Short mmCIF file of C-alpha atoms and ligand atoms in Angstrom, two decimals:
data_model
loop_
_atom_site.label_atom_id
_atom_site.label_comp_id
_atom_site.label_asym_id
_atom_site.label_seq_id
_atom_site.Cartn_x
_atom_site.Cartn_y
_atom_site.Cartn_z
CA MET A 1 4.98 33.26 8.14
CA LYS A 2 1.84 30.81 7.17
CA PRO A 3 1.28 27.91 9.93
CA TYR A 4 0.99 25.72 6.62
CA ASN A 5 2.17 24.89 3.64
CA ILE A 6 0.62 24.63 0.40
CA LYS A 7 1.67 21.87 -1.69
CA GLY A 8 0.09 21.54 -4.94
CA PHE A 9 -3.19 21.22 -6.27
CA ASP A 10 -4.83 17.64 -4.97
CA HIS A 11 -8.15 17.13 -6.88
CA CYS A 12 -11.17 19.35 -8.48
CA GLU A 13 -14.95 18.78 -8.04
CA LEU A 14 -17.65 18.94 -10.71
CA TYR A 15 -21.37 19.14 -9.30
CA VAL A 16 -22.82 17.13 -12.47
CA SER A 17 -26.41 16.49 -13.21
CA ASN A 18 -25.20 12.25 -13.91
CA ALA A 19 -21.88 11.70 -11.98
CA LYS A 20 -22.33 8.30 -13.32
CA GLN A 21 -22.49 9.21 -17.00
CA ALA A 22 -19.86 11.67 -16.86
CA ALA A 23 -17.46 9.38 -15.23
CA HIS A 24 -17.82 7.29 -18.21
CA PHE A 25 -16.76 10.21 -20.51
CA TYR A 26 -13.93 11.18 -18.18
CA ARG A 27 -12.33 7.51 -18.56
CA THR A 28 -13.45 7.20 -22.30
CA ALA A 29 -12.25 10.42 -23.73
CA LEU A 30 -10.68 11.97 -21.76
CA GLY A 31 -8.74 9.12 -20.76
CA PHE A 32 -8.89 9.28 -16.86
CA GLN A 33 -9.25 5.86 -14.98
CA PRO A 34 -11.84 5.71 -12.20
CA ILE A 35 -10.60 5.06 -8.83
CA ALA A 36 -13.02 5.19 -6.03
CA TYR A 37 -17.10 5.51 -5.10
CA ARG A 38 -18.74 6.69 -2.83
CA GLY A 39 -22.97 6.41 -3.25
CA LEU A 40 -25.70 4.06 -1.79
CA GLU A 41 -23.53 0.89 -1.72
CA THR A 42 -20.85 2.84 0.38
CA GLY A 43 -23.63 4.27 2.88
CA SER A 44 -23.87 7.81 1.10
CA ARG A 45 -26.83 8.50 0.94
CA ASP A 46 -27.83 12.10 -0.16
CA ARG A 47 -24.48 12.20 -3.11
CA VAL A 48 -22.59 9.93 -5.68
CA SER A 49 -18.81 10.23 -6.46
CA TYR A 50 -16.82 8.87 -8.71
CA VAL A 51 -12.90 9.67 -8.65
CA LEU A 52 -11.14 9.89 -11.61
CA LYS A 53 -7.45 9.78 -12.08
CA GLN A 54 -4.87 10.43 -14.33
CA ASN A 55 -0.83 10.51 -13.20
CA LYS A 56 -1.20 13.36 -10.87
CA ILE A 57 -4.58 14.54 -11.60
CA ARG A 58 -7.99 14.18 -10.31
CA PHE A 59 -11.55 14.85 -10.55
CA VAL A 60 -14.29 14.48 -7.93
CA LEU A 61 -17.63 14.64 -10.21
CA THR A 62 -20.46 14.40 -8.02
CA SER A 63 -24.53 14.36 -8.27
CA ALA A 64 -27.35 14.09 -5.56
CA LEU A 65 -28.45 11.29 -4.91
CA GLU A 66 -32.02 13.33 -3.47
CA LYS A 67 -34.03 16.04 -4.29
CA ASP A 68 -33.89 20.19 -3.22
CA SER A 69 -30.18 19.65 -2.02
CA ALA A 70 -27.61 22.18 -2.04
CA ILE A 71 -25.92 19.72 -4.60
CA GLY A 72 -28.95 19.77 -7.30
CA ARG A 73 -29.33 23.16 -7.42
CA HIS A 74 -25.55 24.18 -7.99
CA VAL A 75 -26.16 22.32 -11.06
CA GLU A 76 -29.85 23.75 -11.87
CA TYR A 77 -28.42 27.22 -11.62
CA HIS A 78 -25.15 27.14 -12.91
CA GLY A 79 -25.33 23.74 -14.78
CA ASP A 80 -22.84 21.42 -14.41
CA GLY A 81 -19.25 22.95 -13.38
CA VAL A 82 -16.39 23.07 -10.99
CA ARG A 83 -17.46 23.70 -6.90
CA ASP A 84 -14.32 23.27 -5.22
CA ILE A 85 -10.37 23.35 -6.31
CA SER A 86 -9.16 21.71 -3.26
CA PHE A 87 -5.74 22.47 -2.12
CA SER A 88 -3.10 19.07 -0.48
CA VAL A 89 -1.62 21.02 2.82
CA SER A 90 0.12 20.02 5.57
CA ASP A 91 -1.79 20.89 8.18
CA ALA A 92 -5.65 21.10 7.14
CA GLU A 93 -6.54 22.95 10.48
CA GLY A 94 -3.99 25.40 10.77
CA ALA A 95 -5.05 26.08 6.99
CA TRP A 96 -8.30 27.04 7.71
CA LYS A 97 -7.69 28.81 11.24
CA ASP A 98 -5.25 31.64 9.01
CA THR A 99 -7.64 31.56 6.07
CA THR A 100 -10.58 32.75 8.11
CA SER A 101 -8.62 34.59 10.47
CA ARG A 102 -7.61 36.78 8.00
CA GLY A 103 -11.06 37.40 6.65
CA ALA A 104 -12.61 34.02 4.05
CA GLU A 105 -15.43 32.45 5.06
CA SER A 106 -15.88 28.76 6.73
CA VAL A 107 -17.96 26.54 4.61
CA LEU A 108 -16.51 23.18 6.09
CA GLU A 109 -15.23 23.40 9.76
CA PRO A 110 -11.65 21.22 10.07
CA CYS A 111 -13.16 17.22 10.58
CA LEU A 112 -11.15 14.07 10.90
CA ILE A 113 -12.26 11.47 9.13
CA GLU A 114 -11.01 8.20 8.68
CA ASP A 115 -11.84 4.83 7.79
CA ASP A 116 -10.11 0.79 8.66
CA ARG A 117 -7.26 2.00 5.81
CA GLY A 118 -6.50 5.62 8.33
CA GLN A 119 -6.99 8.91 8.86
CA ALA A 120 -7.46 12.62 6.82
CA ILE A 121 -8.08 16.06 7.77
CA ILE A 122 -10.36 18.31 5.37
CA SER A 123 -11.61 21.79 6.14
CA THR A 124 -13.61 24.24 3.41
CA ILE A 125 -13.42 28.35 2.28
CA LYS A 126 -15.82 29.36 -0.30
CA THR A 127 -13.77 32.13 -2.86
CA PHE A 128 -15.52 33.88 -5.88
CA GLY A 129 -18.72 32.78 -6.28
CA ASP A 130 -20.00 29.46 -5.59
CA THR A 131 -16.48 28.35 -5.06
CA THR A 132 -14.62 26.44 -2.64
CA HIS A 133 -11.47 25.78 -1.69
CA THR A 134 -10.97 22.69 0.37
CA PHE A 135 -8.27 21.89 2.56
CA VAL A 136 -6.77 17.88 2.36
CA GLN A 137 -4.11 16.45 5.25
CA ARG A 138 -3.74 12.97 3.89
CA ASP A 139 -1.30 11.93 6.57
CA GLY A 140 -0.64 8.61 5.66
CA TYR A 141 -3.89 7.81 4.89
CA LYS A 142 -3.71 4.52 3.01
CA GLY A 143 -6.56 3.91 1.07
CA VAL A 144 -7.15 4.69 -2.34
CA PHE A 145 -8.46 8.40 -2.15
CA LEU A 146 -10.37 9.60 1.06
CA PRO A 147 -11.77 8.32 4.13
CA GLY A 148 -15.67 7.47 3.14
CA TYR A 149 -14.70 5.54 -0.43
CA GLN A 150 -14.24 2.72 -1.48
CA VAL A 151 -11.94 1.08 -4.37
CA TYR A 152 -13.89 1.66 -7.37
CA GLU A 153 -14.45 -2.01 -9.48
CA THR A 154 -12.39 -1.30 -12.85
CA GLU A 155 -12.20 -5.14 -14.36
CA GLU A 156 -14.43 -4.22 -16.82
CA GLN A 157 -13.96 -0.25 -16.91
CA ILE A 158 -10.07 0.73 -17.87
CA ALA A 159 -8.71 3.29 -19.05
CA ASP A 160 -6.60 4.32 -22.07
CA PRO A 161 -4.73 6.96 -20.26
CA SER A 162 -4.19 10.47 -23.11
CA GLY A 163 -0.88 11.23 -21.09
CA LEU A 164 -2.01 14.55 -19.15
CA VAL A 165 -0.03 14.65 -16.49
CA HIS A 166 -1.16 16.53 -13.61
CA VAL A 167 -2.50 20.58 -13.75
CA ASP A 168 -0.95 23.54 -15.23
CA HIS A 169 -3.38 26.26 -13.49
CA VAL A 170 -7.07 26.78 -12.98
CA VAL A 171 -8.73 30.46 -13.94
CA GLY A 172 -11.67 32.12 -12.91
CA ASN A 173 -14.04 34.08 -14.24
CA MET A 174 -14.97 37.22 -12.80
CA PRO A 175 -17.98 39.79 -13.37
CA ASP A 176 -16.88 42.91 -15.53
CA GLY A 177 -14.71 44.62 -12.84
CA ARG A 178 -14.36 42.07 -9.86
CA MET A 179 -10.64 41.17 -10.80
CA GLN A 180 -9.00 43.51 -8.27
CA GLU A 181 -10.67 42.71 -5.25
CA VAL A 182 -10.99 38.98 -5.90
CA CYS A 183 -6.54 39.06 -6.64
CA ASN A 184 -6.41 41.06 -3.63
CA TRP A 185 -8.28 38.33 -1.37
CA TYR A 186 -6.00 35.80 -2.80
CA GLU A 187 -2.82 38.52 -1.17
CA LYS A 188 -4.73 38.81 1.59
CA ILE A 189 -6.12 35.20 2.65
CA PHE A 190 -3.03 33.59 0.97
CA ASP A 191 -0.50 35.48 0.37
CA PHE A 192 -0.42 34.69 -3.03
CA HIS A 193 1.54 36.93 -5.37
CA ARG A 194 0.88 38.19 -9.01
CA TYR A 195 2.63 35.92 -11.60
CA TRP A 196 1.64 37.51 -14.36
CA SER A 197 -0.89 39.67 -16.33
CA VAL A 198 -2.17 40.77 -19.40
CA ASP A 199 -4.63 43.66 -19.99
CA ASP A 200 -7.07 45.06 -22.76
CA LYS A 201 -4.42 46.68 -24.67
CA ASP A 202 -2.26 43.90 -24.88
CA ILE A 203 -5.35 42.59 -26.83
CA ASN A 204 -6.50 44.11 -30.05
CA THR A 205 -9.82 45.52 -29.20
CA ASP A 206 -11.75 44.33 -33.04
CA TYR A 207 -12.10 41.15 -30.51
CA SER A 208 -13.51 39.87 -27.56
CA ALA A 209 -11.02 41.25 -24.88
CA LEU A 210 -10.24 40.89 -21.67
CA ARG A 211 -7.95 41.27 -18.41
CA SER A 212 -5.93 38.78 -16.56
CA ILE A 213 -4.14 38.47 -13.66
CA VAL A 214 -2.55 35.20 -12.49
CA MET A 215 -2.20 34.84 -8.96
CA ALA A 216 0.34 31.81 -7.32
CA SER A 217 1.38 30.73 -4.06
CA GLU A 218 4.21 31.24 -2.26
CA ASN A 219 5.97 28.25 -4.58
CA GLU A 220 4.08 28.55 -6.87
CA LYS A 221 2.62 25.08 -7.52
CA ILE A 222 -0.88 26.93 -7.48
CA LYS A 223 -1.28 29.31 -9.99
CA ILE A 224 -4.92 31.06 -11.03
CA PRO A 225 -5.29 33.71 -13.81
CA ILE A 226 -8.56 35.85 -12.76
CA ASN A 227 -9.98 36.92 -15.48
CA GLU A 228 -12.74 39.48 -15.92
CA PRO A 229 -14.24 41.35 -19.62
CA ALA A 230 -12.89 44.01 -21.04
CA ASP A 231 -14.89 46.42 -23.64
CA GLY A 232 -14.18 45.52 -26.78
CA LYS A 233 -16.28 45.85 -30.30
CA ARG A 234 -18.03 42.54 -29.53
CA LYS A 235 -19.19 40.56 -26.18
CA SER A 236 -16.51 38.93 -24.21
CA GLN A 237 -16.03 35.51 -23.94
CA ILE A 238 -15.97 36.24 -20.09
CA GLN A 239 -19.63 37.29 -20.39
CA GLU A 240 -20.62 35.22 -22.27
CA PHE A 241 -19.59 32.66 -19.53
CA ILE A 242 -21.10 34.74 -16.74
CA ASP A 243 -24.17 34.75 -18.83
CA TYR A 244 -24.56 31.00 -18.52
CA TYR A 245 -22.51 30.67 -15.36
CA HIS A 246 -24.75 33.13 -13.64
CA THR A 247 -21.90 34.24 -10.95
CA ALA A 248 -17.95 34.21 -11.18
CA GLY A 249 -16.79 30.60 -12.08
CA ILE A 250 -14.36 28.04 -13.07
CA GLN A 251 -13.78 28.53 -17.38
CA HIS A 252 -10.92 26.57 -17.58
CA ILE A 253 -8.39 23.52 -16.09
CA ALA A 254 -5.20 23.61 -18.01
CA MET A 255 -3.65 19.92 -17.81
CA SER A 256 0.12 19.52 -18.90
CA THR A 257 1.26 16.68 -21.35
CA LYS A 258 4.69 15.33 -22.21
CA ASP A 259 4.01 14.74 -26.03
CA ILE A 260 1.18 17.17 -26.66
CA ILE A 261 0.17 15.79 -30.27
CA GLU A 262 -0.19 12.32 -29.50
CA THR A 263 -2.37 13.10 -26.28
CA VAL A 264 -4.72 15.93 -28.23
CA GLY A 265 -4.33 13.19 -30.99
CA LYS A 266 -5.81 10.57 -28.59
CA MET A 267 -8.60 13.04 -27.55
CA LYS A 268 -9.96 13.91 -30.74
CA ASP A 269 -9.70 10.23 -31.81
CA ASN A 270 -11.88 9.93 -28.77
CA GLY A 271 -14.72 12.92 -29.26
CA ILE A 272 -13.09 15.77 -28.22
CA GLU A 273 -13.47 19.22 -29.76
CA PHE A 274 -10.71 21.58 -30.09
CA LEU A 275 -11.15 25.22 -30.49
CA GLN A 276 -9.58 25.05 -34.49
CA VAL A 277 -7.86 28.16 -35.39
CA PRO A 278 -6.97 28.88 -39.48
CA LYS A 279 -4.33 27.41 -41.37
CA SER A 280 -2.60 30.81 -42.46
CA TYR A 281 -1.48 30.40 -38.06
CA TYR A 282 0.58 28.28 -39.24
CA ILE A 283 2.36 30.57 -41.83
CA GLY A 284 5.49 31.80 -40.79
CA LEU A 285 5.63 29.98 -37.48
CA MET A 286 9.28 29.22 -37.52
CA ASP A 287 9.37 33.11 -37.79
CA ARG A 288 7.62 33.96 -35.03
CA VAL A 289 8.66 31.11 -32.92
CA GLY A 290 12.05 30.29 -33.63
CA ASP A 291 12.91 26.78 -33.86
CA ILE A 292 10.80 24.03 -32.05
CA ASP A 293 11.03 20.79 -31.77
CA GLU A 294 7.51 19.51 -33.04
CA ASP A 295 6.49 19.33 -36.83
CA ILE A 296 4.87 22.32 -37.74
CA GLN A 297 2.49 20.05 -40.21
CA ALA A 298 1.58 17.89 -37.35
CA LEU A 299 0.54 20.83 -34.85
CA ALA A 300 -1.37 22.14 -38.24
CA GLU A 301 -3.31 18.91 -38.78
CA LEU A 302 -4.35 19.21 -34.81
CA GLY A 303 -4.45 22.43 -34.18
CA ILE A 304 -1.64 23.36 -31.50
CA LEU A 305 -0.92 27.10 -31.07
CA VAL A 306 2.80 27.89 -30.06
CA ASP A 307 4.06 31.08 -28.32
CA THR A 308 7.08 31.82 -26.66
CA ASP A 309 8.81 33.83 -24.16
CA GLU A 310 12.50 34.27 -23.33
CA ASN A 311 12.77 31.21 -21.23
CA GLY A 312 11.35 28.99 -23.90
CA TYR A 313 8.45 28.08 -25.85
CA MET A 314 4.97 26.06 -24.71
CA LEU A 315 2.08 24.55 -26.71
CA GLN A 316 -1.13 24.38 -25.90
CA ILE A 317 -4.78 23.74 -27.21
CA PHE A 318 -8.13 24.36 -25.88
CA THR A 319 -11.24 21.87 -26.62
CA LYS A 320 -14.49 23.36 -26.72
CA PRO A 321 -16.99 23.52 -23.92
CA ILE A 322 -17.56 19.86 -22.27
CA GLN A 323 -21.25 20.66 -21.20
CA ASP A 324 -23.83 22.11 -22.80
CA ARG A 325 -24.00 25.22 -22.14
CA PRO A 326 -21.01 27.92 -22.58
CA THR A 327 -18.68 27.22 -19.79
CA LEU A 328 -16.05 24.95 -18.27
CA PHE A 329 -13.68 23.55 -21.12
CA TYR A 330 -10.31 22.00 -20.55
CA GLU A 331 -6.02 23.72 -21.72
CA VAL A 332 -3.91 20.71 -23.03
CA ILE A 333 -0.62 22.41 -22.17
CA GLN A 334 3.01 20.94 -23.13
CA ARG A 335 5.94 23.61 -21.17
CA LYS A 336 9.67 23.38 -23.12
CA GLY A 337 11.46 26.37 -20.78
CA SER A 338 8.17 28.71 -21.09
CA ASN A 339 5.90 30.05 -18.34
CA SER A 340 3.76 31.95 -20.14
CA PHE A 341 -0.22 31.59 -20.64
CA GLY A 342 -0.03 32.57 -24.32
CA LYS A 343 -0.47 35.79 -25.10
CA GLY A 344 0.90 35.41 -28.34
CA ASN A 345 -2.27 33.30 -29.58
CA PHE A 346 -4.53 35.47 -28.33
CA LYS A 347 -5.49 36.89 -31.17
CA ALA A 348 -5.83 33.75 -33.24
CA LEU A 349 -7.63 32.48 -29.95
CA PHE A 350 -10.54 34.85 -29.55
CA GLU A 351 -11.23 35.13 -33.65
CA SER A 352 -12.22 31.17 -33.11
CA ILE A 353 -14.05 31.58 -29.68
CA GLU A 354 -16.07 33.97 -31.73
CA ARG A 355 -16.52 32.29 -34.58
CA GLU A 356 -18.29 29.31 -31.87
CA GLN A 357 -19.49 32.50 -29.67
CA GLU A 358 -21.47 33.96 -33.15
CA ALA A 359 -22.53 30.53 -33.91
CA ARG A 360 -24.26 30.30 -30.30
CA GLY A 361 -26.07 33.40 -31.40
CA ASN A 362 -23.97 34.73 -27.87
CA LEU A 363 -21.96 37.57 -30.55
CA GLU A 364 -23.56 40.90 -30.31
CA PRO A 365 -22.05 43.93 -28.86
CA ALA A 366 -21.66 44.55 -25.39
CA GLY A 367 -25.34 46.05 -24.26
CA GLY A 368 -27.16 44.87 -27.63
FE1 LIG B 1 -4.82 28.53 -19.60
#
């Protein structure tokens, strides 16, 4: 019995080269409302952070204000990317004590932070690559985000929400041969269980291959698929990520919606680019997935994919990378009963990813 509960994802923090401009993108392209800020004006001398929120999803975008900083080095080494996936917990000190006693490396010891709106406790441990998990215990804190942040002045910066609701899952890419040990780590440190998996036998090896195991918390509010490249005839998309991120790291964050056609339509109008599958994907789709509520023509126009399992179906689509390096991207997902991770779409998806890889000159055979 663990001395703390993980309630769910709390927020995702990205280290970026220009938080002010990134915040503009998250607001105008993805529909997130800026709600909180810290920076020089609030007494934060070394870093600036913008907190953006849409329904239950919170992103913190952070940049360095000083030279030779850990944040600056992170951006220089990895490009813009996800530094921290934080969990909302019942006891941030208990979570830190329990996970570090099981072998996790501490990044931040439990610390009480407070301002005139109340107090919170945070602590942080390291996970794969340079990525961390922060534990957030926000007992009764009345401010907009956490102590130290001030309310963001929003008068001229009102977001038009795109309909994203919550973080469905967060995916980590590992270097070749490291997937199992990372999954073992989540079992040992958090008692996470193996929820779902896919191996290279499930994927036509004409395509760039991967293996994946979905690790889930006890209440399954946290789901973290762990990927590694598998040998195929072409360079794995996972290897391309590793080549540009240089360590294990977060590959994509999947966000749910209650109306994927409306959400994706809005994001497209705002300039977000999505991976496209050929129109042939939609021929015979009804035979493959059965009756669905959505108009297939509308799905085809936007490039939304459909997959089924014994419990229902799900709709999903992936953006192209959202920064210059071919690393982090986003998934929009609408679940209608299905808890799957879209295995039926891998072939169409991988062909689409390979076209993008080829355009980047990154599709040469592994070792070539
Ligand atoms: Fe996903």
